[in-house]
Amino acid sequence: NKKTVTSEISIGKEAYKGKKAAIAAALQQDVGDDDTNLEENVLGQEVEDDGVLLSPYPRSRLKRWQRAPSVIPQGESPGEMGKAVNIPIEQEKLMLDKFQENQFNLLASDMISLNRSLTDVRFEKCKDKQYPELMPTTSVVIVFHNEAWSTLIRTIWSTINRSPKALLKEIILVDDASEKEHLGKKLEDYIKTLPVSTRLFRTEKRSGLIRARLLGAKHVLGDVITFLDAHCECTEGWLEPLLARIVEDRATVVCPIIDVISDTTFEYIQASDMTWGGFNWKLNFRWYRVPEREMSRRGGDRTAPLRTPTMAGGLFAIDKEYFYKIGSYDEGMDIWGGENLEMSFRVWMCGGTLEIAPCSHVGHVFRKTTPYSFPGGTGRVVNHNNARLAEVWLDEWKHFYYNINPGALNVPVGDVSERKALRERLKCKSFRWYLENIYPESQMPLEYYYLGEIRNAETSNCLDTLGGKAGQPLGMGYCHGMGGNQVFAYTKRKQVMSDDNCLDAAHPRGPIKLIRCHGMRGNQEWIYDTKTRTIKHTNTGMCLDKPDASDVWKPVLRACDKSRGQQWLMQVDFKW
Ligand code: LR7
Ligand code: MN
């Protein structure tokens, strides 16, 4: 019975709050700055078996820390203060050649100092925020496959230079079967010269980033694991806001704001603090605007932690013990993709919290295409990973994924029984709960009447997005019964949706476009009458009609006249 489970969990949380207060009082006491014997002091000893809840860190494990000094710009060296690097015209050919290998401007990256300065992009209020005097240590885990030298080493140096010394336990590198010379002996020698303990592990064969991270995590000695991609730059004060949230509640997973390092100029570009993580029907991670509701929950304070429905996946901090307790990663996932949504749903549904700390900024080189191979094929790998997460976490909403992306049905998902058992064991809530409580703005509608094709009674053709992007007109095609571009949902909010777009009409004579769903009715409200089978547009009072002879693949709006061309069948729903 679901009700019982819920109340058990909330009772657990109350008890936890009491415990937390007691420990907080104990934390007021002073501890020295010594670093002894911590490895032996296994965290597991303090843990009670109360679901995913963890007792607070014992004081002895926490560290007194000081801010890292600012990185001073090095004269006129290229890229200092995060500036763009411009390549002289005579080197353009070389630049383009070098771009291919990593899908970013390697020539520019190589010109920039390995510890270049950056501007402080934080809100003023972030700069003098008070963080706890005592915080847990972290190991920074960086996995890579064929990463370029300068981006990898700059990731490492930016971590070392901008993390409070006492809190950075070590750096753990995991080489996922790279084939580049510079990642061999040269890297092994280089890391010996670093002022922070840095260890390198190698996967035996290409494992993908998910299993590579699991390998790295196994060796972590710090209390918190902080994952970074291998082409990042940490900015001033990036670490404190992450650890501060975790010391408050160890079941919190915290991401920085991920700023953009330009793939063409390596300019450091500040990202918006007004976006959070979502996902579409295809289970692609997407940034969406933070809704008003979350802004007001934070009292309008843009420096307060932002609860995000999902995370991008590459950059986050998590308590080490919590990482395992909550199920680390799905080892059945290959190469790249899906693990970030999988972890996001899991954390929320199983009692944790996923946040973005807006005072923490880390830059990441965003690429337009991937530079490396996907053994098995990109589509296959990503479909496999996403199907696994759909099977385990999405409940009936998995049909949105399979319907819009039927290719995933042809890829074996493998054995997911262990992951399902994990969900049971942790007494995780349903995906419905997640949509209701964490992500009501989701592009997967909480309440819907129908998911499938929409067929015209006269022409027997089907509505079709034609694969168009937001802003494109709605089309039609021969019904193929294969889902994809012919899958629509008719929702309780009276939207006709395809993925994150909705049928939208601004004028009585059309056109009918696919526009990003706003959930506010307006031009996106349609009433389907199951008796007359008409789809009536509320604002204009017009009916959706079959196309004109002049443009046979463009459905139109016309005055409602009960003609057969205005009848639409929502019957064949392919819930595979
Ligand atoms: O087989 C592989 N083995 C690896 O070790 C493939 C990749 N990797 C490494 C790779 O070298 C890199 O360090 O894994 C890391 C991520 O791969 P990227 O940088 O090629 O991909 P990405 O930046 O698009 O990855 C985003 O999505 C991934 C989905 O699996 C992971 O969650 C990445 O961590 C994530 N990156 C970020 O969240 C940074 C912000 C991007 C956004 C949005
Ligand atoms: Mn990346």
Coordinates of C-alpha atoms and ligand atoms in Angstrom, one line a residue:
N1 CA 0.0 0.0 0.0
K2 CA 1.5 3.3 -1.2
K3 CA 0.1 5.5 1.6
T4 CA 1.9 3.6 4.3
V5 CA 5.2 3.9 2.5
T6 CA 4.9 7.6 2.2
S7 CA 4.2 8.1 5.9
E8 CA 7.1 5.9 6.9
I9 CA 9.4 8.0 4.9
S10 CA 8.2 11.3 6.4
I11 CA 8.5 9.9 9.9
G12 CA 12.1 9.0 9.0
K13 CA 12.7 12.5 7.9
E14 CA 11.4 14.0 11.2
A15 CA 13.7 11.7 13.2
Y16 CA 16.5 12.8 11.0
K17 CA 15.9 16.4 11.6
G18 CA 16.3 15.9 15.4
K19 CA 19.5 14.1 14.9
K20 CA 20.8 16.8 12.6
A21 CA 20.2 19.5 15.2
A22 CA 22.2 17.5 17.8
I23 CA 25.1 17.1 15.4
A24 CA 24.9 20.7 14.4
A25 CA 25.4 21.7 18.0
A26 CA 28.3 19.4 18.3
L27 CA 29.9 20.9 15.3
Q28 CA 30.2 24.3 17.0
Q29 CA 33.2 22.9 18.8
D30 CA 36.6 23.4 17.5
V31 CA 38.6 20.7 15.8
G32 CA 42.2 20.8 14.7
D33 CA 43.3 21.0 11.2
D34 CA 45.0 17.6 11.2
D35 CA 44.6 15.1 8.5
T36 CA 45.4 11.9 10.3
N37 CA 43.7 8.5 10.2
L38 CA 40.7 9.4 8.3
E39 CA 40.9 6.6 5.8
E40 CA 40.5 4.0 8.6
N41 CA 37.5 5.8 10.0
V42 CA 35.0 4.1 7.8
L43 CA 31.9 6.1 7.2
G44 CA 29.7 3.0 7.2
Q45 CA 30.0 2.7 11.0
E46 CA 27.9 5.7 11.6
V47 CA 25.1 4.7 9.4
E48 CA 21.8 3.4 10.6
D49 CA 19.6 1.4 8.4
D50 CA 16.9 3.8 7.8
G51 CA 16.3 3.7 4.1
V52 CA 18.3 6.2 2.1
L53 CA 18.7 8.6 5.1
L54 CA 22.2 9.0 6.4
S55 CA 23.3 10.3 9.7
P56 CA 25.3 13.5 9.5
Y57 CA 29.1 13.4 9.2
P58 CA 30.9 12.8 12.5
R59 CA 32.7 16.0 13.4
S60 CA 36.1 14.2 13.2
R61 CA 35.7 13.8 9.4
L62 CA 35.1 17.4 8.6
K63 CA 37.8 19.9 7.8
R64 CA 38.5 23.4 8.7
W65 CA 39.3 25.2 5.4
Q66 CA 40.3 28.4 3.8
R67 CA 39.4 29.9 0.5
A68 CA 41.8 29.3 -2.3
P69 CA 43.7 32.5 -3.4
S70 CA 42.5 34.1 -6.7
V71 CA 44.4 33.1 -9.8
I72 CA 46.3 36.1 -11.1
P73 CA 46.2 36.9 -14.8
Q74 CA 49.5 36.2 -16.6
G75 CA 50.2 39.3 -18.6
E76 CA 49.0 39.2 -22.1
S77 CA 48.9 35.5 -22.5
P78 CA 46.1 34.3 -24.8
G79 CA 42.7 33.6 -23.2
E80 CA 43.5 35.2 -19.8
M81 CA 40.5 36.2 -17.8
G82 CA 38.5 33.8 -19.9
K83 CA 38.9 35.9 -23.1
A84 CA 38.4 34.5 -26.6
V85 CA 41.5 33.4 -28.4
N86 CA 41.7 34.5 -32.0
I87 CA 43.7 32.5 -34.4
P88 CA 45.7 34.4 -36.9
I89 CA 44.4 34.0 -40.4
E90 CA 47.5 32.2 -41.7
Q91 CA 46.9 29.4 -39.2
E92 CA 43.3 28.9 -40.1
K93 CA 43.9 25.8 -42.1
L94 CA 45.9 24.2 -39.2
M95 CA 43.1 25.2 -36.8
L96 CA 40.5 23.5 -38.9
D97 CA 42.5 20.4 -39.2
K98 CA 43.1 20.2 -35.5
F99 CA 39.4 20.9 -34.8
Q100 CA 38.5 17.5 -36.2
E101 CA 40.3 15.4 -33.7
N102 CA 38.5 16.7 -30.6
Q103 CA 35.6 18.6 -32.1
F104 CA 36.9 21.8 -30.5
N105 CA 39.6 24.3 -31.3
L106 CA 42.6 22.5 -30.0
L107 CA 45.0 25.1 -31.5
A108 CA 43.3 27.8 -29.3
S109 CA 43.3 25.5 -26.3
D110 CA 47.0 24.8 -26.6
M111 CA 47.8 28.5 -26.7
I112 CA 46.1 29.1 -23.4
S113 CA 48.0 28.7 -20.1
L114 CA 47.2 25.5 -18.2
N115 CA 46.2 27.7 -15.3
R116 CA 44.6 30.6 -17.0
S117 CA 42.8 33.3 -15.0
L118 CA 39.0 33.7 -15.3
T119 CA 36.6 36.4 -14.4
D120 CA 34.6 36.0 -11.3
V121 CA 31.2 35.4 -12.8
R122 CA 29.3 35.0 -9.5
F123 CA 26.6 37.2 -8.2
E124 CA 28.0 39.7 -5.7
K125 CA 25.9 38.1 -2.9
C126 CA 27.7 34.8 -3.5
K127 CA 31.1 36.3 -2.9
D128 CA 30.6 36.9 0.8
K129 CA 28.3 34.0 1.6
Q130 CA 29.2 32.2 4.8
Y131 CA 29.7 28.5 4.4
P132 CA 30.1 26.1 7.3
E133 CA 33.5 26.3 9.0
L134 CA 33.8 22.6 8.8
M135 CA 33.1 20.7 5.6
P136 CA 33.8 17.2 4.2
T137 CA 36.6 16.5 1.8
T138 CA 36.1 15.6 -1.8
S139 CA 37.8 13.5 -4.4
V140 CA 37.4 14.9 -7.9
V141 CA 36.9 12.1 -10.4
I142 CA 37.6 12.8 -14.0
V143 CA 37.0 10.1 -16.7
F144 CA 38.2 10.5 -20.2
H145 CA 38.5 8.8 -23.6
N146 CA 41.1 10.3 -25.9
E147 CA 40.9 13.7 -24.3
A148 CA 43.3 16.4 -25.5
W149 CA 46.3 17.2 -23.3
S150 CA 45.6 20.9 -22.7
T151 CA 42.0 20.6 -21.8
L152 CA 42.5 17.7 -19.5
I153 CA 45.4 19.3 -17.7
R154 CA 43.6 22.6 -17.5
T155 CA 40.7 20.8 -15.8
I156 CA 43.1 19.5 -13.3
W157 CA 44.9 22.8 -12.6
S158 CA 41.7 24.7 -12.3
T159 CA 40.5 22.2 -9.7
I160 CA 43.8 22.5 -7.8
N161 CA 44.0 26.2 -8.0
R162 CA 40.4 27.0 -7.1
S163 CA 39.6 24.5 -4.4
P164 CA 40.2 25.0 -0.7
K165 CA 43.3 23.0 -0.1
A166 CA 42.0 21.2 3.0
L167 CA 38.8 20.1 1.1
L168 CA 40.4 18.6 -2.0
K169 CA 41.4 15.2 -0.9
E170 CA 42.7 14.0 -4.3
I171 CA 42.1 13.9 -8.0
I172 CA 41.2 10.6 -9.5
L173 CA 41.7 10.1 -13.3
V174 CA 40.2 7.3 -15.2
D175 CA 41.4 6.6 -18.6
D176 CA 38.8 4.8 -20.6
A177 CA 41.0 2.9 -23.0
S178 CA 42.4 6.0 -24.8
E179 CA 44.7 5.5 -27.8
K180 CA 46.6 8.8 -27.5
E181 CA 50.3 8.8 -26.7
H182 CA 50.1 11.8 -24.4
L183 CA 47.7 9.9 -22.1
G184 CA 50.2 7.1 -21.5
K185 CA 53.6 7.5 -19.7
K186 CA 53.6 11.2 -20.2
L187 CA 50.5 11.6 -18.2
E188 CA 51.7 9.2 -15.5
D189 CA 54.9 11.3 -15.1
Y190 CA 53.1 14.6 -15.2
I191 CA 50.7 13.8 -12.4
K192 CA 53.6 12.9 -10.1
T193 CA 54.6 16.5 -10.2
L194 CA 51.2 17.9 -9.0
P195 CA 50.8 19.4 -5.6
V196 CA 47.7 17.4 -4.9
S197 CA 47.5 13.6 -4.8
T198 CA 46.5 12.5 -8.2
R199 CA 46.0 8.9 -9.2
L200 CA 45.3 7.4 -12.6
F201 CA 43.4 4.2 -13.3
R202 CA 42.8 2.7 -16.6
T203 CA 39.9 0.5 -17.8
E204 CA 41.1 -2.7 -19.4
K205 CA 38.9 -2.1 -22.4
R206 CA 36.6 0.7 -23.6
S207 CA 33.9 0.8 -20.9
G208 CA 32.1 4.0 -21.5
L209 CA 31.9 6.8 -19.1
I210 CA 29.4 5.2 -16.7
R211 CA 31.5 2.1 -15.9
A212 CA 34.7 4.3 -16.0
R213 CA 33.1 6.5 -13.3
L214 CA 32.2 3.5 -11.2
L215 CA 35.9 2.4 -11.4
G216 CA 37.0 5.8 -10.3
A217 CA 34.4 6.0 -7.5
K218 CA 35.7 2.7 -6.0
H219 CA 39.0 4.3 -5.2
V220 CA 37.7 7.5 -3.7
L221 CA 39.1 8.4 -0.3
G222 CA 37.3 11.7 0.3
D223 CA 33.8 11.8 1.8
V224 CA 32.3 13.4 -1.3
I225 CA 32.7 12.4 -4.9
T226 CA 32.8 15.3 -7.3
F227 CA 32.6 14.3 -10.9
L228 CA 33.8 16.5 -13.7
D229 CA 34.1 16.0 -17.5
A230 CA 37.7 16.1 -18.8
H231 CA 37.4 19.6 -20.5
C232 CA 36.2 21.8 -17.7
E233 CA 37.5 24.9 -15.8
C234 CA 36.5 25.4 -12.2
T235 CA 36.0 29.1 -11.2
E236 CA 36.7 30.8 -7.9
G237 CA 34.6 29.5 -5.1
W238 CA 33.1 26.7 -7.1
L239 CA 33.5 23.9 -4.5
E240 CA 32.2 25.5 -1.3
P241 CA 28.6 25.8 -2.3
L242 CA 28.5 22.2 -3.4
L243 CA 29.9 20.8 -0.2
A244 CA 27.9 23.1 2.0
R245 CA 24.7 21.6 0.7
I246 CA 25.9 18.1 1.3
V247 CA 27.0 18.7 4.8
E248 CA 23.5 20.0 5.5
D249 CA 21.9 16.9 4.0
R250 CA 23.9 14.0 2.7
A251 CA 21.1 12.9 0.5
T252 CA 21.6 16.0 -1.7
V253 CA 23.2 15.8 -5.1
V254 CA 24.5 19.2 -6.1
C255 CA 25.5 20.6 -9.5
P256 CA 27.2 23.8 -10.4
I257 CA 25.9 26.2 -13.0
I258 CA 27.6 24.9 -16.1
D259 CA 29.1 27.8 -18.0
V260 CA 30.1 27.6 -21.6
I261 CA 33.7 27.4 -22.8
S262 CA 33.4 28.1 -26.5
D263 CA 34.4 25.2 -28.7
T264 CA 35.8 27.7 -31.2
T265 CA 37.5 30.4 -29.2
F266 CA 37.7 29.0 -25.7
E267 CA 36.0 32.1 -24.4
Y268 CA 34.4 31.6 -21.0
I269 CA 30.8 32.5 -21.3
Q270 CA 28.5 32.7 -18.4
A271 CA 25.4 30.6 -18.6
S272 CA 21.9 31.6 -17.3
D273 CA 21.0 30.9 -13.7
M274 CA 17.4 30.9 -14.9
T275 CA 17.5 27.5 -16.5
W276 CA 17.1 24.1 -15.1
G277 CA 17.2 20.5 -16.3
G278 CA 14.3 18.8 -18.0
F279 CA 13.9 16.2 -20.7
N280 CA 11.8 15.5 -23.8
W281 CA 9.9 12.4 -24.9
K282 CA 13.0 11.2 -26.7
L283 CA 14.7 11.3 -23.3
N284 CA 17.2 13.9 -24.4
F285 CA 18.3 16.1 -21.5
R286 CA 17.2 19.7 -22.2
W287 CA 17.6 23.1 -20.4
Y288 CA 14.3 24.8 -19.8
R289 CA 13.4 28.1 -18.1
V290 CA 12.9 27.9 -14.3
P291 CA 9.2 28.3 -13.6
E292 CA 7.9 31.1 -11.4
R293 CA 6.9 28.5 -8.8
E294 CA 10.5 27.5 -8.1
M295 CA 11.6 31.2 -8.1
S296 CA 9.1 31.9 -5.3
R297 CA 10.0 28.8 -3.4
R298 CA 13.5 30.3 -3.2
G299 CA 12.0 33.6 -2.0
G300 CA 13.2 35.3 -5.2
D301 CA 16.8 34.8 -4.1
R302 CA 18.8 33.9 -7.2
T303 CA 21.7 32.7 -5.1
A304 CA 19.6 30.1 -3.2
P305 CA 19.9 26.5 -4.3
L306 CA 17.6 25.6 -7.2
R307 CA 15.8 22.3 -7.2
T308 CA 16.1 20.9 -10.6
P309 CA 14.1 18.0 -12.1
T310 CA 17.2 16.6 -13.9
M311 CA 20.8 17.2 -14.3
A312 CA 23.2 17.4 -17.3
G313 CA 25.2 14.6 -15.6
G314 CA 28.8 15.5 -16.0
L315 CA 29.4 17.9 -13.1
F316 CA 28.1 17.2 -9.7
A317 CA 29.0 16.4 -6.1
I318 CA 27.5 13.5 -4.1
D319 CA 28.2 12.1 -0.8
K320 CA 30.2 8.9 -1.3
E321 CA 28.1 6.7 0.9
Y322 CA 24.9 8.1 -0.5
F323 CA 26.2 7.4 -4.0
Y324 CA 26.3 3.7 -3.2
K325 CA 23.2 3.7 -1.1
I326 CA 21.1 5.2 -3.9
G327 CA 22.4 2.7 -6.4
S328 CA 25.5 4.4 -7.9
Y329 CA 25.0 3.8 -11.7
D330 CA 23.4 1.2 -13.9
E331 CA 26.4 -0.9 -14.9
G332 CA 24.4 -2.1 -17.9
M333 CA 24.7 1.3 -19.5
D334 CA 27.4 1.6 -22.2
I335 CA 29.6 4.4 -23.5
W336 CA 27.5 7.6 -23.1
G337 CA 24.0 8.8 -22.4
G338 CA 21.0 8.2 -20.2
E339 CA 22.8 7.8 -16.9
N340 CA 22.2 11.5 -16.0
L341 CA 18.4 11.1 -16.3
E342 CA 18.5 7.7 -14.7
M343 CA 20.3 9.2 -11.6
S344 CA 18.0 12.3 -11.6
F345 CA 14.8 10.2 -11.5
R346 CA 16.3 7.8 -9.0
V347 CA 17.5 10.5 -6.6
W348 CA 14.1 12.3 -6.6
M349 CA 11.9 9.2 -6.5
C350 CA 14.0 7.5 -3.8
G351 CA 14.0 10.3 -1.3
G352 CA 16.9 12.5 -2.2
T353 CA 17.2 16.0 -3.6
L354 CA 18.8 17.3 -6.8
E355 CA 20.0 20.8 -6.9
I356 CA 21.9 23.5 -8.8
A357 CA 24.0 25.7 -6.5
P358 CA 23.9 29.0 -8.4
C359 CA 27.0 30.3 -6.6
S360 CA 29.1 27.5 -8.0
H361 CA 30.2 27.9 -11.6
V362 CA 32.2 25.5 -13.7
G363 CA 32.9 25.9 -17.4
H364 CA 32.6 23.1 -19.8
V365 CA 33.5 22.8 -23.5
F366 CA 30.2 22.1 -25.2
R367 CA 30.7 20.3 -28.5
K368 CA 28.4 20.1 -31.5
T369 CA 29.4 16.6 -32.4
T370 CA 31.1 13.8 -30.6
P371 CA 34.7 13.2 -31.5
Y372 CA 35.0 9.5 -30.6
S373 CA 33.5 6.2 -31.7
F374 CA 30.5 4.5 -30.1
P375 CA 31.2 0.8 -30.4
G376 CA 27.9 -0.7 -31.5
G377 CA 26.7 2.6 -33.1
T378 CA 25.6 5.9 -31.5
G379 CA 21.9 5.2 -32.0
R380 CA 22.1 1.7 -30.6
V381 CA 24.1 2.7 -27.5
V382 CA 21.9 5.6 -26.6
N383 CA 18.7 3.7 -27.3
H384 CA 19.9 0.9 -25.1
N385 CA 20.8 3.2 -22.2
N386 CA 17.5 5.1 -22.5
A387 CA 15.4 2.0 -22.8
R388 CA 17.0 0.7 -19.6
L389 CA 16.1 3.9 -17.7
A390 CA 12.6 3.9 -19.2
E391 CA 12.0 0.3 -18.2
V392 CA 13.1 0.9 -14.7
W393 CA 11.9 4.4 -13.8
L394 CA 9.2 5.7 -16.2
D395 CA 6.3 3.4 -15.5
E396 CA 3.5 4.0 -18.1
W397 CA 5.3 7.1 -19.3
K398 CA 7.8 4.8 -21.0
H399 CA 5.3 4.7 -23.9
F400 CA 6.0 8.3 -24.7
Y401 CA 9.6 7.3 -25.3
Y402 CA 9.0 4.2 -27.3
N403 CA 6.2 5.8 -29.3
I404 CA 8.3 8.7 -30.4
N405 CA 11.4 6.7 -30.8
P406 CA 10.3 3.3 -32.0
G407 CA 13.9 2.4 -32.9
A408 CA 14.5 1.7 -29.3
L409 CA 12.2 -1.3 -29.5
N410 CA 14.7 -3.1 -31.7
V411 CA 17.6 -2.8 -29.3
P412 CA 17.9 -5.3 -26.5
V413 CA 17.7 -3.6 -23.1
G414 CA 19.4 -6.5 -21.3
D415 CA 18.6 -7.5 -17.8
V416 CA 17.1 -4.8 -15.7
S417 CA 15.9 -7.0 -12.9
E418 CA 18.6 -5.7 -10.5
R419 CA 17.7 -2.1 -11.1
K420 CA 14.1 -2.9 -10.6
A421 CA 14.9 -4.7 -7.3
L422 CA 16.9 -1.6 -6.3
R423 CA 13.8 0.5 -6.8
E424 CA 11.8 -1.9 -4.7
R425 CA 14.4 -2.1 -2.0
L426 CA 14.7 1.7 -1.6
K427 CA 10.9 1.9 -1.6
C428 CA 11.0 4.6 -4.3
K429 CA 8.0 6.5 -5.3
S430 CA 6.3 6.3 -8.6
F431 CA 7.0 8.3 -11.8
R432 CA 3.5 9.8 -11.3
W433 CA 4.7 11.1 -7.9
Y434 CA 7.7 12.6 -9.6
L435 CA 5.6 14.3 -12.3
E436 CA 3.1 15.6 -9.7
N437 CA 5.6 16.8 -7.1
I438 CA 8.9 17.5 -8.7
Y439 CA 8.2 18.2 -12.3
P440 CA 4.6 19.3 -13.1
E441 CA 6.0 21.4 -16.0
S442 CA 7.3 18.2 -17.6
Q443 CA 6.9 17.7 -21.3
M444 CA 5.6 14.3 -20.5
P445 CA 2.0 15.2 -19.4
L446 CA 0.9 14.0 -16.0
E447 CA -2.7 13.5 -17.2
Y448 CA -3.5 12.6 -20.8
Y449 CA -6.4 11.0 -22.6
Y450 CA -4.6 9.6 -25.6
L451 CA -1.2 8.8 -27.0
G452 CA -1.0 7.7 -30.6
E453 CA -1.7 8.7 -34.2
I454 CA -4.4 11.2 -35.2
R455 CA -6.1 10.1 -38.4
N456 CA -8.4 12.1 -40.7
A457 CA -11.6 10.3 -41.3
E458 CA -12.0 11.5 -44.9
T459 CA -8.4 11.2 -46.3
S460 CA -7.2 8.6 -43.9
N461 CA -4.0 10.5 -43.6
C462 CA -2.4 11.2 -40.2
L463 CA -1.1 14.4 -38.6
D464 CA 2.6 14.5 -38.9
T465 CA 5.2 16.8 -37.5
L466 CA 7.4 16.0 -40.5
G467 CA 10.3 16.1 -38.0
G468 CA 10.1 19.9 -37.9
K469 CA 11.5 22.0 -35.1
A470 CA 9.5 24.4 -33.0
G471 CA 8.0 27.1 -35.1
Q472 CA 7.4 24.9 -38.2
P473 CA 3.9 24.3 -39.5
L474 CA 2.0 21.1 -38.7
G475 CA 1.9 18.6 -41.6
M476 CA 0.3 15.4 -42.6
G477 CA 1.4 12.1 -44.2
Y478 CA 0.2 8.6 -45.0
C479 CA -0.4 6.9 -41.7
H480 CA 2.5 4.5 -41.2
G481 CA 1.6 3.2 -37.8
M482 CA 5.2 3.5 -36.7
G483 CA 4.9 6.3 -34.2
G484 CA 7.7 8.8 -34.4
N485 CA 6.6 12.0 -36.1
Q486 CA 3.0 10.7 -36.1
V487 CA 2.7 10.4 -32.3
F488 CA 0.6 12.9 -30.5
A489 CA -0.8 13.1 -27.0
Y490 CA -4.1 14.7 -26.2
T491 CA -3.8 16.0 -22.7
K492 CA -6.0 16.9 -19.8
R493 CA -4.8 20.5 -20.3
K494 CA -6.4 20.2 -23.8
Q495 CA -3.1 20.3 -25.6
V496 CA -2.3 18.3 -28.7
M497 CA 1.4 17.6 -28.1
S498 CA 4.2 16.0 -29.9
D499 CA 7.3 15.8 -27.8
D500 CA 7.8 19.3 -26.3
N501 CA 5.8 21.1 -29.0
C502 CA 2.1 21.8 -29.1
L503 CA -0.3 22.5 -31.9
D504 CA -0.7 26.3 -31.8
A505 CA -2.8 28.6 -33.9
A506 CA -2.8 32.4 -33.6
H507 CA -5.3 33.3 -36.3
P508 CA -8.6 31.9 -37.5
R509 CA -7.2 31.1 -40.9
G510 CA -4.1 29.4 -39.5
P511 CA -1.3 28.5 -40.0
I512 CA -1.2 25.7 -37.4
K513 CA 2.2 25.5 -36.0
L514 CA 4.2 23.4 -33.6
I515 CA 5.3 25.7 -30.8
R516 CA 7.0 24.9 -27.6
C517 CA 4.2 24.0 -25.1
H518 CA 3.6 26.7 -22.6
G519 CA 0.9 24.9 -20.6
M520 CA -1.2 28.1 -20.4
R521 CA -4.0 27.2 -22.7
G522 CA -4.3 30.3 -25.0
N523 CA -3.5 29.4 -28.6
Q524 CA -2.7 25.9 -27.6
E525 CA -6.1 24.8 -26.3
W526 CA -8.1 22.3 -28.4
I527 CA -11.2 20.5 -27.5
Y528 CA -11.6 17.1 -28.8
D529 CA -15.2 15.9 -29.0
T530 CA -15.4 12.2 -28.9
K531 CA -18.9 12.1 -30.5
T532 CA -18.4 14.5 -33.4
R533 CA -14.7 13.7 -33.5
T534 CA -13.9 17.3 -34.1
I535 CA -10.8 19.0 -32.8
K536 CA -12.0 22.6 -32.0
H537 CA -9.5 25.4 -31.4
T538 CA -10.9 27.3 -28.4
N539 CA -9.5 30.8 -29.1
T540 CA -10.7 31.0 -32.7
G541 CA -13.7 28.7 -32.5
M542 CA -12.5 27.0 -35.7
C543 CA -12.1 23.3 -36.4
L544 CA -9.1 21.4 -37.5
D545 CA -9.8 20.3 -41.1
K546 CA -8.1 18.3 -43.8
P547 CA -5.8 20.1 -46.1
D548 CA -6.8 22.3 -49.1
A549 CA -6.3 20.9 -52.5
S550 CA -3.6 23.6 -53.0
D551 CA -1.4 22.2 -50.3
V552 CA -2.4 18.6 -49.6
W553 CA -0.1 18.0 -46.7
K554 CA -1.0 21.1 -44.6
P555 CA -4.1 20.7 -42.3
V556 CA -6.0 23.9 -41.8
L557 CA -8.5 25.6 -39.7
R558 CA -12.1 26.2 -41.0
A559 CA -15.4 27.1 -39.6
C560 CA -16.9 23.9 -38.0
D561 CA -19.3 22.3 -40.5
K562 CA -19.5 18.7 -39.4
S563 CA -17.9 17.5 -42.6
R564 CA -15.9 14.3 -42.7
G565 CA -12.7 16.2 -43.3
Q566 CA -13.1 17.7 -39.8
Q567 CA -13.4 14.3 -38.2
W568 CA -10.3 13.0 -36.5
L569 CA -9.8 9.5 -35.1
M570 CA -7.8 9.0 -32.0
Q571 CA -8.2 5.3 -31.9
V572 CA -5.1 3.4 -32.7
D573 CA -2.9 4.0 -29.8
F574 CA 0.3 2.2 -30.0
K575 CA 1.3 1.5 -26.5
W576 CA 3.7 -1.2 -27.4
Ligands
LR7_1 O1 33.3 6.0 -23.8 C1 33.5 7.1 -23.2 N1 34.3 7.1 -22.2 C2 34.6 8.3 -21.5 O2 35.4 8.3 -20.6 C3 32.8 8.3 -23.6 C4 33.0 9.4 -22.9 N2 33.9 9.4 -21.9 C5 34.2 10.7 -21.1 C6 34.6 11.9 -22.0 O3 36.0 11.9 -22.2 C7 34.1 13.0 -21.1 O4 35.1 13.4 -20.1 O5 33.0 11.1 -20.5 C8 32.9 12.5 -20.4 C9 31.6 12.9 -21.1 O6 31.6 12.8 -22.4 P1 31.5 14.0 -23.4 O7 32.2 15.2 -22.8 O8 32.0 13.6 -24.8 O9 30.0 14.3 -23.6 P2 29.0 15.5 -23.1 O10 29.7 16.6 -22.6 O11 27.9 15.6 -24.1 O12 28.3 14.7 -21.9 C10 27.2 15.0 -21.1 O13 26.3 13.9 -21.2 C11 26.9 12.6 -20.8 C12 25.8 11.6 -21.0 O14 26.2 10.3 -20.7 C13 27.5 12.6 -19.4 O15 26.5 12.8 -18.5 C14 28.5 13.8 -19.4 O16 29.1 13.8 -18.2 C15 27.7 15.1 -19.7 N3 28.5 16.3 -19.6 C16 28.0 17.3 -18.9 O17 27.0 17.3 -18.2 C17 28.6 18.7 -19.1 C18 27.6 19.6 -19.6 C19 27.0 19.2 -20.9 C20 25.6 19.4 -21.0 C21 24.4 19.6 -21.1
MN2 MN 31.7 17.0 -22.0

